[in-house]
Coordinates of C-alpha atoms in Angstrom, one line a residue:
Chain A
M327 CA 247.9 -136.0 -208.2
Q328 CA 250.7 -134.9 -205.9
R329 CA 248.9 -136.6 -203.0
L330 CA 248.0 -139.9 -204.9
P331 CA 251.1 -141.9 -203.8
T332 CA 250.3 -140.9 -200.2
L333 CA 246.7 -142.0 -200.6
V334 CA 247.7 -145.4 -202.1
A335 CA 250.1 -146.0 -199.2
R336 CA 247.5 -145.0 -196.7
I337 CA 245.2 -147.6 -198.2
A338 CA 247.9 -150.2 -198.2
N339 CA 248.6 -149.5 -194.5
G340 CA 244.9 -149.9 -193.6
V341 CA 244.4 -146.3 -192.3
L342 CA 242.3 -145.2 -195.2
D343 CA 239.3 -147.3 -196.3
P344 CA 238.6 -146.8 -200.0
S345 CA 235.3 -148.5 -199.8
A346 CA 233.9 -146.6 -196.9
S347 CA 230.5 -144.8 -197.2
P348 CA 230.2 -141.7 -195.1
S349 CA 227.1 -141.5 -193.0
I350 CA 225.2 -139.0 -190.8
A351 CA 226.6 -139.9 -187.4
S352 CA 224.3 -137.7 -185.3
R353 CA 221.5 -135.2 -185.6
R354 CA 220.6 -134.0 -182.1
A355 CA 219.3 -130.7 -183.5
A356 CA 217.2 -130.0 -186.6
A357 CA 219.8 -127.8 -188.5
A358 CA 223.1 -129.3 -187.2
F359 CA 224.6 -132.7 -187.9
T360 CA 227.8 -134.6 -187.9
V361 CA 229.1 -136.7 -190.8
D362 CA 231.2 -139.7 -189.9
G363 CA 233.7 -140.3 -192.8
R364 CA 234.3 -143.8 -191.6
H365 CA 238.1 -143.3 -192.4
G366 CA 237.3 -143.2 -196.1
F367 CA 238.1 -140.4 -198.6
G368 CA 237.2 -136.8 -197.8
P369 CA 235.2 -135.7 -200.9
P370 CA 232.3 -138.1 -200.5
A371 CA 231.9 -137.1 -196.9
A372 CA 231.8 -133.4 -197.9
Q373 CA 229.3 -134.1 -200.7
L374 CA 227.0 -135.9 -198.2
A375 CA 227.3 -132.8 -195.9
I376 CA 226.5 -130.4 -198.8
R377 CA 223.4 -132.3 -199.8
E378 CA 222.1 -132.3 -196.3
L379 CA 223.1 -128.6 -195.8
R380 CA 221.1 -127.5 -198.8
D381 CA 218.1 -129.0 -197.3
A382 CA 218.7 -127.6 -193.8
A383 CA 219.3 -124.1 -195.2
R384 CA 216.0 -124.2 -197.2
R385 CA 214.0 -125.5 -194.2
F386 CA 215.6 -123.6 -191.3
G387 CA 217.4 -120.7 -192.9
L388 CA 220.9 -122.2 -192.3
G389 CA 222.6 -125.4 -191.3
V390 CA 226.0 -126.7 -190.0
A391 CA 227.8 -129.9 -190.7
A392 CA 230.8 -131.2 -188.8
I393 CA 232.9 -133.9 -190.6
R394 CA 235.2 -136.2 -188.7
D395 CA 237.2 -139.4 -189.4
A396 CA 237.3 -138.4 -193.1
G397 CA 240.4 -138.0 -195.3
H398 CA 241.6 -134.7 -196.8
L399 CA 238.8 -132.8 -198.6
G400 CA 241.2 -131.2 -201.1
M401 CA 240.5 -127.5 -201.9
L402 CA 237.5 -126.1 -200.1
A403 CA 236.5 -123.8 -203.0
P404 CA 234.5 -126.3 -205.0
Y405 CA 232.3 -127.2 -202.0
V406 CA 231.3 -123.7 -201.0
E407 CA 231.0 -122.9 -204.8
Q408 CA 228.4 -125.6 -205.1
L409 CA 226.4 -124.0 -202.3
A410 CA 226.7 -120.5 -203.9
S411 CA 225.5 -122.0 -207.2
K412 CA 222.3 -122.8 -205.4
G413 CA 222.0 -119.2 -204.1
L414 CA 223.2 -120.1 -200.7
I415 CA 226.2 -118.7 -198.8
G416 CA 228.8 -121.4 -198.1
I417 CA 231.4 -121.1 -195.3
A418 CA 234.0 -123.9 -194.8
F419 CA 236.8 -124.5 -192.3
S420 CA 239.3 -127.4 -192.0
T421 CA 242.1 -128.3 -189.7
S422 CA 245.3 -130.1 -190.8
E423 CA 248.6 -131.3 -189.4
A424 CA 250.5 -128.7 -187.3
L425 CA 252.9 -126.9 -189.7
V426 CA 252.4 -123.3 -188.5
H427 CA 254.0 -121.5 -185.5
P428 CA 252.1 -119.2 -183.3
A429 CA 253.0 -115.5 -183.6
G430 CA 256.0 -115.1 -181.3
G431 CA 256.5 -118.8 -181.0
R432 CA 258.9 -121.2 -182.8
L433 CA 257.3 -124.6 -182.8
A434 CA 254.7 -125.7 -185.5
L435 CA 251.6 -126.0 -183.2
L436 CA 248.8 -125.0 -185.6
G437 CA 247.4 -126.4 -188.9
T438 CA 247.4 -124.3 -192.2
N439 CA 243.6 -124.2 -191.3
P440 CA 241.9 -122.9 -194.5
I441 CA 238.8 -120.7 -194.6
A442 CA 236.5 -120.7 -197.6
I443 CA 233.5 -118.3 -198.3
A444 CA 231.3 -118.4 -201.3
I445 CA 228.5 -115.9 -202.0
A446 CA 226.2 -115.7 -205.0
V447 CA 226.7 -112.5 -206.9
K448 CA 225.1 -111.7 -210.3
G449 CA 227.4 -113.3 -212.8
E450 CA 230.2 -115.4 -211.2
P451 CA 230.0 -116.1 -207.5
F452 CA 232.5 -114.7 -205.0
V453 CA 234.7 -117.6 -204.0
L454 CA 237.4 -117.1 -201.3
D455 CA 239.6 -120.1 -200.3
M456 CA 242.6 -119.2 -198.3
S457 CA 245.0 -121.0 -195.9
T458 CA 245.8 -119.1 -192.8
A459 CA 249.6 -119.9 -193.4
A460 CA 251.7 -117.5 -195.3
I461 CA 252.9 -120.2 -197.7
S462 CA 251.9 -123.8 -198.2
A463 CA 254.1 -126.7 -197.4
G464 CA 253.9 -127.8 -201.0
E465 CA 255.3 -124.4 -202.2
V466 CA 258.2 -124.7 -199.8
I467 CA 259.0 -128.1 -201.3
V468 CA 258.8 -126.7 -204.8
H469 CA 261.3 -124.0 -203.8
A470 CA 263.6 -126.7 -202.3
E471 CA 263.5 -128.8 -205.5
R472 CA 264.2 -125.8 -207.7
G473 CA 266.9 -124.4 -205.5
T474 CA 265.0 -121.0 -205.2
R475 CA 264.6 -118.9 -202.1
L476 CA 261.3 -118.3 -200.3
P477 CA 259.8 -114.8 -200.3
E478 CA 260.2 -112.9 -197.0
G479 CA 258.0 -113.6 -194.0
R480 CA 256.9 -117.0 -195.0
A481 CA 258.7 -119.3 -192.6
I482 CA 261.2 -119.7 -189.7
D483 CA 264.0 -122.1 -189.2
A484 CA 264.3 -124.5 -186.2
E485 CA 265.7 -121.8 -183.9
G486 CA 262.7 -119.5 -184.7
H487 CA 264.7 -117.1 -187.0
P488 CA 262.9 -115.9 -190.2
T489 CA 264.4 -117.8 -193.1
L490 CA 264.4 -117.6 -196.9
D491 CA 266.0 -121.1 -197.2
P492 CA 263.4 -123.7 -198.0
S493 CA 265.4 -126.5 -196.4
A494 CA 265.7 -124.5 -193.2
A495 CA 261.9 -123.8 -193.3
M496 CA 261.3 -127.6 -193.7
G497 CA 263.1 -128.1 -190.4
G498 CA 261.3 -125.1 -188.8
A499 CA 257.8 -124.0 -189.3
L500 CA 255.6 -122.0 -191.7
S501 CA 254.5 -118.6 -190.5
P502 CA 250.9 -117.5 -190.2
F503 CA 249.9 -115.0 -192.8
G504 CA 249.6 -111.4 -191.6
G505 CA 251.4 -111.8 -188.3
P506 CA 249.5 -111.9 -185.0
K507 CA 246.1 -111.4 -186.7
G508 CA 246.6 -114.3 -189.1
Y509 CA 247.8 -116.5 -186.1
A510 CA 244.7 -115.5 -184.1
L511 CA 242.4 -116.4 -187.1
G512 CA 244.2 -119.8 -187.7
L513 CA 243.8 -120.5 -184.0
G514 CA 240.1 -119.6 -184.2
V515 CA 239.7 -122.2 -187.0
E516 CA 241.7 -124.8 -185.1
L517 CA 239.4 -124.5 -182.0
L518 CA 236.2 -123.9 -183.9
V519 CA 236.6 -127.1 -186.0
A520 CA 237.6 -129.1 -183.0
A521 CA 234.6 -127.8 -180.9
L522 CA 232.2 -128.7 -183.8
A523 CA 233.7 -132.0 -185.1
G524 CA 235.2 -133.3 -181.9
S525 CA 238.5 -133.7 -183.9
E526 CA 242.0 -133.2 -182.6
L527 CA 244.1 -130.1 -182.0
G528 CA 247.6 -129.0 -182.8
T529 CA 250.2 -131.8 -183.0
R530 CA 247.6 -134.5 -182.4
V531 CA 246.2 -133.9 -185.8
H532 CA 247.2 -136.6 -188.3
G533 CA 246.3 -138.4 -191.4
T534 CA 246.6 -136.2 -194.4
L535 CA 250.4 -136.0 -194.9
D536 CA 251.5 -139.2 -193.3
V537 CA 250.9 -142.8 -194.5
D538 CA 250.4 -144.7 -191.3
K539 CA 247.9 -142.8 -189.0
R540 CA 244.2 -142.5 -189.1
S541 CA 242.8 -139.1 -189.9
T542 CA 242.1 -137.0 -186.8
K543 CA 241.5 -133.6 -188.5
G544 CA 238.1 -132.1 -188.8
D545 CA 236.1 -129.9 -191.2
A546 CA 233.0 -127.7 -190.6
L547 CA 230.6 -126.4 -193.3
I548 CA 227.9 -123.8 -192.8
A549 CA 225.2 -123.0 -195.4
I550 CA 223.0 -120.0 -195.0
D551 CA 220.0 -119.1 -197.2
P552 CA 220.1 -115.3 -197.7
A553 CA 216.6 -115.4 -199.0
A554 CA 215.5 -116.4 -195.4
L555 CA 216.8 -113.0 -194.1
N556 CA 216.6 -110.4 -196.6
A557 CA 214.9 -109.1 -199.8
A558 CA 216.4 -109.5 -203.2
G559 CA 218.7 -107.0 -204.9
V560 CA 221.9 -107.7 -203.1
E561 CA 223.2 -109.9 -205.9
D562 CA 223.0 -107.0 -208.3
R563 CA 224.5 -104.5 -205.9
A564 CA 227.3 -106.9 -205.0
S565 CA 228.1 -107.4 -208.7
E566 CA 228.3 -103.6 -209.2
Y567 CA 230.5 -103.3 -206.2
L568 CA 232.9 -105.9 -207.5
H569 CA 233.0 -104.1 -210.8
E570 CA 233.8 -100.9 -208.9
L571 CA 236.7 -102.7 -207.2
R572 CA 238.1 -104.3 -210.4
S573 CA 238.0 -101.0 -212.3
S574 CA 239.3 -98.8 -209.4
P575 CA 242.8 -97.3 -210.0
P576 CA 245.7 -99.6 -209.2
A577 CA 248.5 -98.5 -206.8
P578 CA 251.9 -97.7 -208.4
G579 CA 253.5 -100.8 -209.6
S580 CA 250.3 -102.9 -209.3
A581 CA 248.9 -104.9 -212.2
G582 CA 245.4 -104.3 -211.0
I583 CA 242.8 -105.4 -208.5
L584 CA 241.8 -109.1 -208.2
I585 CA 238.6 -110.5 -206.8
P586 CA 238.9 -113.9 -205.0
G587 CA 237.8 -116.6 -207.4
D588 CA 239.0 -114.7 -210.5
R589 CA 242.3 -116.5 -210.7
M590 CA 240.8 -119.9 -210.1
R591 CA 238.2 -119.5 -212.8
A592 CA 240.8 -118.2 -215.3
E593 CA 243.0 -121.1 -214.5
R594 CA 240.2 -123.6 -214.7
A595 CA 239.2 -122.3 -218.2
R596 CA 242.8 -122.4 -219.4
R597 CA 243.3 -126.0 -218.2
M598 CA 240.0 -127.2 -219.7
E599 CA 241.3 -125.8 -223.0
A600 CA 245.0 -126.5 -222.9
G601 CA 245.2 -129.5 -220.6
I602 CA 246.8 -129.8 -217.1
L603 CA 250.5 -129.5 -216.7
Y604 CA 252.1 -131.5 -213.9
P605 CA 255.6 -131.1 -212.5
A606 CA 257.9 -133.8 -214.0
G607 CA 258.5 -135.3 -210.6
T608 CA 254.8 -135.7 -209.8
W609 CA 254.3 -137.3 -213.2
R610 CA 257.2 -139.7 -212.7
R611 CA 255.9 -140.7 -209.3
L612 CA 252.5 -141.4 -210.8
L613 CA 253.9 -143.6 -213.6
A614 CA 256.0 -145.5 -211.0
L615 CA 252.9 -145.9 -208.9
G616 CA 250.9 -147.3 -211.9
R617 CA 253.7 -149.9 -212.5
E618 CA 253.8 -150.8 -208.8
E619 CA 250.0 -151.3 -208.7
V620 CA 250.1 -153.5 -211.8
R621 CA 252.8 -155.6 -210.0
T622 CA 250.7 -155.9 -207.0
D623 CA 247.7 -157.0 -209.0
A624 CA 249.7 -159.6 -210.9
Chain B
M70 CA 233.8 -92.1 -175.0
Q71 CA 235.7 -91.0 -178.0
R72 CA 232.6 -91.5 -180.1
L73 CA 230.1 -89.8 -177.7
P74 CA 230.4 -86.4 -179.3
T75 CA 229.6 -87.9 -182.7
L76 CA 226.6 -89.8 -181.2
V77 CA 225.3 -86.6 -179.7
A78 CA 225.7 -84.7 -183.0
R79 CA 223.9 -87.6 -184.7
I80 CA 221.0 -87.4 -182.3
A81 CA 220.9 -83.6 -182.8
N82 CA 220.8 -84.0 -186.6
G83 CA 217.9 -86.5 -186.4
V84 CA 219.9 -89.5 -188.0
L85 CA 220.1 -91.4 -184.7
D86 CA 217.0 -92.1 -182.7
P87 CA 218.0 -92.5 -179.0
S88 CA 214.5 -93.7 -178.1
A89 CA 214.2 -96.4 -180.8
S90 CA 213.5 -100.0 -179.7
P91 CA 215.0 -102.6 -182.0
S92 CA 212.5 -105.2 -183.3
I93 CA 212.6 -108.6 -185.2
A94 CA 211.9 -107.4 -188.7
S95 CA 211.5 -110.8 -190.4
R96 CA 211.6 -114.5 -189.5
R97 CA 210.9 -116.3 -192.7
A98 CA 212.9 -119.3 -191.6
A99 CA 213.0 -121.0 -188.1
A100 CA 216.6 -120.3 -187.3
A101 CA 217.3 -117.1 -189.2
F102 CA 216.0 -113.6 -188.5
T103 CA 216.6 -110.0 -189.2
V104 CA 216.8 -107.3 -186.5
D105 CA 215.6 -103.8 -187.4
G106 CA 217.6 -101.4 -185.4
R107 CA 215.1 -98.6 -186.3
H108 CA 218.0 -96.1 -186.5
G109 CA 218.7 -96.3 -182.8
F110 CA 221.8 -97.3 -180.9
G111 CA 223.7 -100.5 -182.0
P112 CA 224.1 -102.3 -178.6
P113 CA 220.3 -102.8 -177.9
A114 CA 219.9 -104.4 -181.5
A115 CA 222.8 -106.7 -180.8
Q116 CA 221.4 -107.7 -177.4
L117 CA 218.0 -108.5 -178.9
A118 CA 219.8 -110.6 -181.6
I119 CA 221.8 -112.5 -178.9
R120 CA 218.7 -113.4 -176.8
E121 CA 217.0 -114.7 -179.9
L122 CA 220.1 -116.5 -181.1
R123 CA 220.5 -118.3 -177.8
D124 CA 217.0 -119.7 -178.3
A125 CA 217.6 -120.6 -182.0
A126 CA 220.9 -122.4 -181.2
R127 CA 219.2 -124.5 -178.3
R128 CA 216.3 -125.4 -180.5
F129 CA 217.8 -126.0 -183.9
G130 CA 221.5 -126.3 -183.2
L131 CA 222.4 -122.8 -184.6
G132 CA 220.9 -119.6 -185.6
V133 CA 221.8 -116.5 -187.6
A134 CA 220.8 -112.8 -187.0
A135 CA 221.3 -110.0 -189.5
I136 CA 221.1 -106.5 -188.0
R137 CA 220.3 -103.5 -190.2
D138 CA 219.5 -99.8 -189.6
A139 CA 221.3 -99.9 -186.2
G140 CA 224.2 -97.7 -185.0
H141 CA 227.7 -98.9 -184.3
L142 CA 227.8 -101.9 -182.1
G143 CA 231.2 -101.0 -180.5
M144 CA 233.6 -103.9 -180.0
L145 CA 232.2 -107.2 -181.2
A146 CA 234.1 -109.2 -178.4
P147 CA 231.5 -108.7 -175.6
Y148 CA 228.7 -110.0 -177.8
V149 CA 230.4 -113.3 -178.8
E150 CA 231.7 -113.6 -175.3
Q151 CA 228.1 -113.6 -174.0
L152 CA 227.3 -116.5 -176.3
A153 CA 230.5 -118.4 -175.3
S154 CA 229.6 -117.9 -171.6
K155 CA 226.5 -119.9 -172.3
G156 CA 228.5 -122.7 -173.9
L157 CA 227.7 -121.6 -177.5
I158 CA 230.1 -120.7 -180.2
G159 CA 229.6 -117.1 -181.3
I160 CA 230.7 -115.6 -184.6
A161 CA 230.1 -111.9 -185.6
F162 CA 230.9 -109.7 -188.6
S163 CA 230.3 -106.0 -189.1
T164 CA 230.8 -103.7 -192.0
S165 CA 231.8 -100.1 -191.6
E166 CA 232.7 -97.0 -193.7
A167 CA 235.1 -97.6 -196.5
L168 CA 238.6 -96.8 -195.2
V169 CA 240.6 -99.7 -196.5
H170 CA 242.1 -100.1 -200.0
P171 CA 241.9 -103.4 -201.9
A172 CA 245.4 -105.2 -202.4
G173 CA 247.0 -103.6 -205.4
G174 CA 244.5 -100.7 -205.4
R175 CA 244.7 -97.1 -204.0
L176 CA 241.2 -96.0 -203.1
A177 CA 239.5 -96.8 -199.8
L178 CA 236.7 -99.2 -201.0
L179 CA 236.3 -101.6 -198.0
G180 CA 235.3 -101.2 -194.4
T181 CA 237.6 -102.2 -191.6
N182 CA 235.1 -105.1 -191.4
P183 CA 235.9 -106.8 -188.1
I184 CA 235.5 -110.6 -187.3
A185 CA 234.9 -112.0 -183.8
I186 CA 234.8 -115.6 -182.8
A187 CA 234.3 -116.8 -179.1
I188 CA 234.5 -120.4 -178.1
A189 CA 233.9 -121.9 -174.7
V190 CA 237.1 -123.4 -173.3
K191 CA 237.5 -124.9 -169.8
G192 CA 238.5 -121.8 -167.8
E193 CA 238.4 -118.5 -169.8
P194 CA 236.7 -118.6 -173.2
F195 CA 238.7 -118.0 -176.4
V196 CA 237.7 -114.6 -177.7
L197 CA 239.0 -113.3 -181.0
D198 CA 238.0 -109.8 -182.1
M199 CA 240.0 -108.4 -185.0
S200 CA 239.6 -105.8 -187.7
T201 CA 240.6 -106.8 -191.2
A202 CA 242.5 -103.5 -191.5
A203 CA 246.3 -103.4 -190.6
I204 CA 245.6 -100.4 -188.3
S205 CA 242.5 -98.6 -187.0
A206 CA 241.6 -95.1 -188.1
G207 CA 241.7 -94.1 -184.5
E208 CA 245.3 -95.3 -184.0
V209 CA 246.3 -93.2 -187.1
I210 CA 244.7 -90.1 -185.5
V211 CA 246.6 -90.8 -182.2
H212 CA 249.9 -90.9 -184.2
A213 CA 249.0 -87.7 -186.0
E214 CA 248.2 -85.9 -182.6
R215 CA 251.4 -87.2 -181.0
G216 CA 253.5 -86.5 -184.1
T217 CA 254.8 -90.1 -184.3
R218 CA 255.2 -92.2 -187.4
L219 CA 253.2 -95.3 -188.3
P220 CA 254.6 -98.7 -188.2
E221 CA 255.4 -100.1 -191.7
G222 CA 252.7 -101.6 -194.0
R223 CA 249.7 -99.9 -192.3
A224 CA 248.6 -97.4 -194.8
I225 CA 249.1 -95.7 -198.2
D226 CA 249.0 -92.1 -199.2
A227 CA 246.6 -90.5 -201.8
E228 CA 248.9 -91.7 -204.7
G229 CA 248.9 -95.3 -203.4
H230 CA 252.4 -95.3 -202.0
P231 CA 253.1 -96.9 -198.7
T232 CA 253.4 -94.2 -196.0
L233 CA 254.6 -93.9 -192.4
D234 CA 253.2 -90.3 -192.2
P235 CA 249.9 -90.4 -190.4
S236 CA 248.6 -87.2 -192.0
A237 CA 249.3 -88.7 -195.5
A238 CA 247.5 -91.8 -194.5
M239 CA 244.5 -89.8 -193.4
G240 CA 244.4 -88.5 -197.0
G241 CA 244.9 -92.0 -198.4
A242 CA 243.7 -95.3 -197.1
L243 CA 244.4 -97.9 -194.5
S244 CA 245.9 -101.1 -195.7
P245 CA 244.3 -104.5 -195.2
F246 CA 246.3 -106.6 -192.7
G247 CA 248.3 -109.5 -194.2
G248 CA 248.3 -108.2 -197.9
P249 CA 246.1 -110.0 -200.5
K250 CA 244.8 -112.6 -198.0
G251 CA 243.6 -110.0 -195.5
Y252 CA 242.0 -108.0 -198.4
A253 CA 240.2 -111.1 -199.5
L254 CA 238.9 -111.8 -196.1
G255 CA 237.7 -108.2 -195.5
L256 CA 235.9 -108.4 -198.9
G257 CA 234.4 -111.6 -197.8
V258 CA 233.0 -109.9 -194.7
E259 CA 231.8 -106.9 -196.8
L260 CA 229.8 -109.2 -199.1
L261 CA 228.7 -111.7 -196.4
V262 CA 227.2 -109.0 -194.2
A263 CA 225.4 -107.2 -197.2
A264 CA 224.0 -110.5 -198.4
L265 CA 222.6 -111.3 -194.9
A266 CA 221.5 -107.9 -193.8
G267 CA 220.7 -106.2 -197.0
S268 CA 223.0 -103.4 -196.0
E269 CA 225.2 -101.2 -198.2
L270 CA 228.6 -102.0 -199.8
G271 CA 231.8 -100.0 -200.0
T272 CA 231.6 -96.2 -200.2
R273 CA 227.8 -96.4 -199.7
V274 CA 228.3 -97.4 -196.1
H275 CA 227.6 -94.4 -193.8
G276 CA 226.5 -93.6 -190.3
T277 CA 229.2 -94.5 -187.8
L278 CA 231.8 -91.9 -188.4
D279 CA 229.8 -89.0 -189.9
V280 CA 227.1 -87.0 -188.1
D281 CA 224.6 -86.4 -190.8
K282 CA 223.7 -89.7 -192.5
R283 CA 221.6 -92.6 -191.4
S284 CA 223.3 -95.8 -190.7
T285 CA 223.6 -98.1 -193.8
K286 CA 226.1 -100.6 -192.4
G287 CA 225.2 -104.1 -191.3
D288 CA 226.1 -106.8 -188.8
A289 CA 225.7 -110.5 -188.8
L290 CA 225.9 -112.9 -185.7
I291 CA 225.9 -116.7 -185.8
A292 CA 225.5 -118.8 -182.7
I293 CA 226.2 -122.6 -182.8
D294 CA 225.5 -125.1 -180.0
P295 CA 228.5 -127.5 -180.0
A296 CA 226.4 -129.9 -177.9
A297 CA 224.1 -130.4 -180.9
L298 CA 227.1 -131.8 -182.8
N299 CA 229.5 -133.6 -180.7
A300 CA 230.2 -135.3 -177.4
A301 CA 231.8 -133.5 -174.4
G302 CA 235.5 -133.3 -173.7
V303 CA 236.5 -130.7 -176.3
E304 CA 236.5 -127.9 -173.7
D305 CA 239.1 -129.7 -171.7
R306 CA 241.2 -130.6 -174.7
A307 CA 241.0 -127.0 -175.9
S308 CA 242.2 -125.8 -172.5
E309 CA 245.2 -128.1 -172.6
Y310 CA 246.0 -127.1 -176.2
L311 CA 245.9 -123.4 -175.3
H312 CA 248.2 -124.1 -172.3
E313 CA 250.6 -125.9 -174.7
L314 CA 250.6 -122.9 -177.0
R315 CA 251.2 -120.4 -174.1
S316 CA 254.0 -122.4 -172.6
S317 CA 255.7 -123.3 -175.9
P318 CA 259.2 -121.8 -176.5
P319 CA 259.2 -118.2 -177.8
A320 CA 261.0 -117.1 -181.0
P321 CA 264.2 -115.1 -180.4
G322 CA 263.2 -111.6 -179.3
S323 CA 259.6 -112.5 -178.5
A324 CA 258.1 -111.9 -175.1
G325 CA 256.1 -115.1 -175.4
I326 CA 252.8 -116.4 -177.0
L327 CA 249.5 -114.7 -176.5
I328 CA 246.1 -116.2 -176.9
P329 CA 243.4 -113.9 -178.3
G330 CA 241.3 -112.6 -175.3
D331 CA 244.3 -112.7 -172.9
R332 CA 245.2 -109.1 -173.3
M333 CA 241.5 -107.9 -173.2
R334 CA 240.9 -109.8 -170.0
A335 CA 244.1 -108.5 -168.4
E336 CA 243.3 -104.9 -169.4
R337 CA 239.7 -105.2 -168.1
A338 CA 240.9 -106.5 -164.7
R339 CA 243.5 -103.7 -164.5
R340 CA 240.8 -101.0 -165.3
M341 CA 238.3 -102.4 -162.9
E342 CA 241.0 -102.1 -160.2
A343 CA 242.8 -98.9 -161.2
G344 CA 240.1 -97.0 -163.2
I345 CA 240.0 -96.1 -166.8
L346 CA 242.5 -93.6 -168.3
Y347 CA 241.3 -91.4 -171.1
P348 CA 243.5 -89.3 -173.5
A349 CA 243.4 -85.7 -172.3
G350 CA 241.7 -84.6 -175.6
T351 CA 238.9 -87.2 -175.3
W352 CA 238.2 -86.0 -171.7
R353 CA 238.2 -82.3 -172.6
R354 CA 235.8 -83.0 -175.5
L355 CA 233.5 -84.8 -173.0
L356 CA 233.6 -82.0 -170.5
A357 CA 232.8 -79.5 -173.3
L358 CA 230.0 -81.7 -174.5
G359 CA 228.5 -81.8 -170.9
R360 CA 228.6 -78.0 -170.7
E361 CA 227.0 -77.6 -174.2
E362 CA 224.2 -80.0 -173.2
V363 CA 223.5 -78.1 -170.0
R364 CA 223.2 -74.9 -172.0
T365 CA 220.8 -76.7 -174.5
D366 CA 218.6 -77.8 -171.6
A367 CA 218.6 -74.3 -170.0

């Protein structure tokens, strides 16, 4: 919802085509293919990739899809979760506008480059979906609007000094999570996606935050059929292992051990029950957008 | 060299078979296969996987190999680098003995679970090889031997409190790098490798640090042929982008921006020229091992 005004402006500016149908652009090898998003929305392109990947994983053991010229996919979790719900392993990577500085650097030269992994486990699947930035640009904006300070280690100012001031961070860069290792991983995603999708790198990535440039980011999805490799039983063992983790003693001051996907599922259940709360600003912008659109139609 | 005494003891104890030849254990799907290490050394099993993966990537666009019942592979970098030297993308994951605590937990329940990614770039390839622990067990031992303190955030003591004392860390657990995100990633590797290789999880992983248990860890390698997906030109653009990163302004107090693989290559070149320095303790243990072996032969 936060992104809807941007999407509407992108359509109005002709850089996002709401009627585009994604297509398989090339399939030079049996288990690898490219999806052309045709400058339309991201989710239909990802759904096409997932349908084809399921087939490739069943036939060849695994498959890879590269997506280019598509809009923002949104959270990666639902896509890899769909693969895991069919007993497949799902792995996804995306690039995004350069907002993150390299370790030791002070310019924003890398995307927030998320990684998602989903694996079928007896009971609920394991679903990891994490950005390689220490904080999201959206969270920095929320801190700025609320007048609160950032947690430590999340961002630098324009001179490259660590900052807790959200306004200074907006003029500087987000930090990679976990220092040099998180930077290395985010850079790995940046190069991996570009190598697969032929998409752009660094500051030449556009089209998800702005309203006037075509999308030049990329996405890559891998699906693997574990049944092609190994005998059954791992789903049960994995479930026992996750139980062992959850019930292991917490460190002093810790509320307990979480498994990636737990919080997302709890939040989803809560919202299905109680409804979805939007920040007042987002809601007002949506109402204004509705009125504008009505005027445009009239 | 540091591990050679352990390997010799493992052979003497009959849990490592120095004459084992790895074999392809199963190939139920065209592009996916399992390597049975037959309780021999790790590197021959990985080399077999790489030969087969090159073929799978050329034929199908990508391939995945799961390795089980093999010894420690050593650094993952050389394996993925071999794939990148043939123009392929190489991705590798391994599990290891549980040394790392979950975020918020205090028991060692995860391996140091390294991730490696290599991508061909014009000039030298991009080679990332990182553990998901904040520090290696070997580095903690070096700090203990030298009587130096650990950097902050690397380990906890037996009660779960962060510690700078290497002896306390050896009785506690290593921390995941980057807090909850690094933990989530390490857990993803733990589950991914087990799901592919059918290997063990958490504290049931044995056989690389001990001298009396068979190896129950696993490894997974993925090779992707980018030529199957997308037109040429990315290798040049990637090279320009890495140049842009390297030459971008450093943050205050920073010596500059490194690209994963730079340090490894510089160190390799230095050692090829000047020879390899071993810590005195390692060298003495190797000399003692040689004398022991001579006595055994006599």
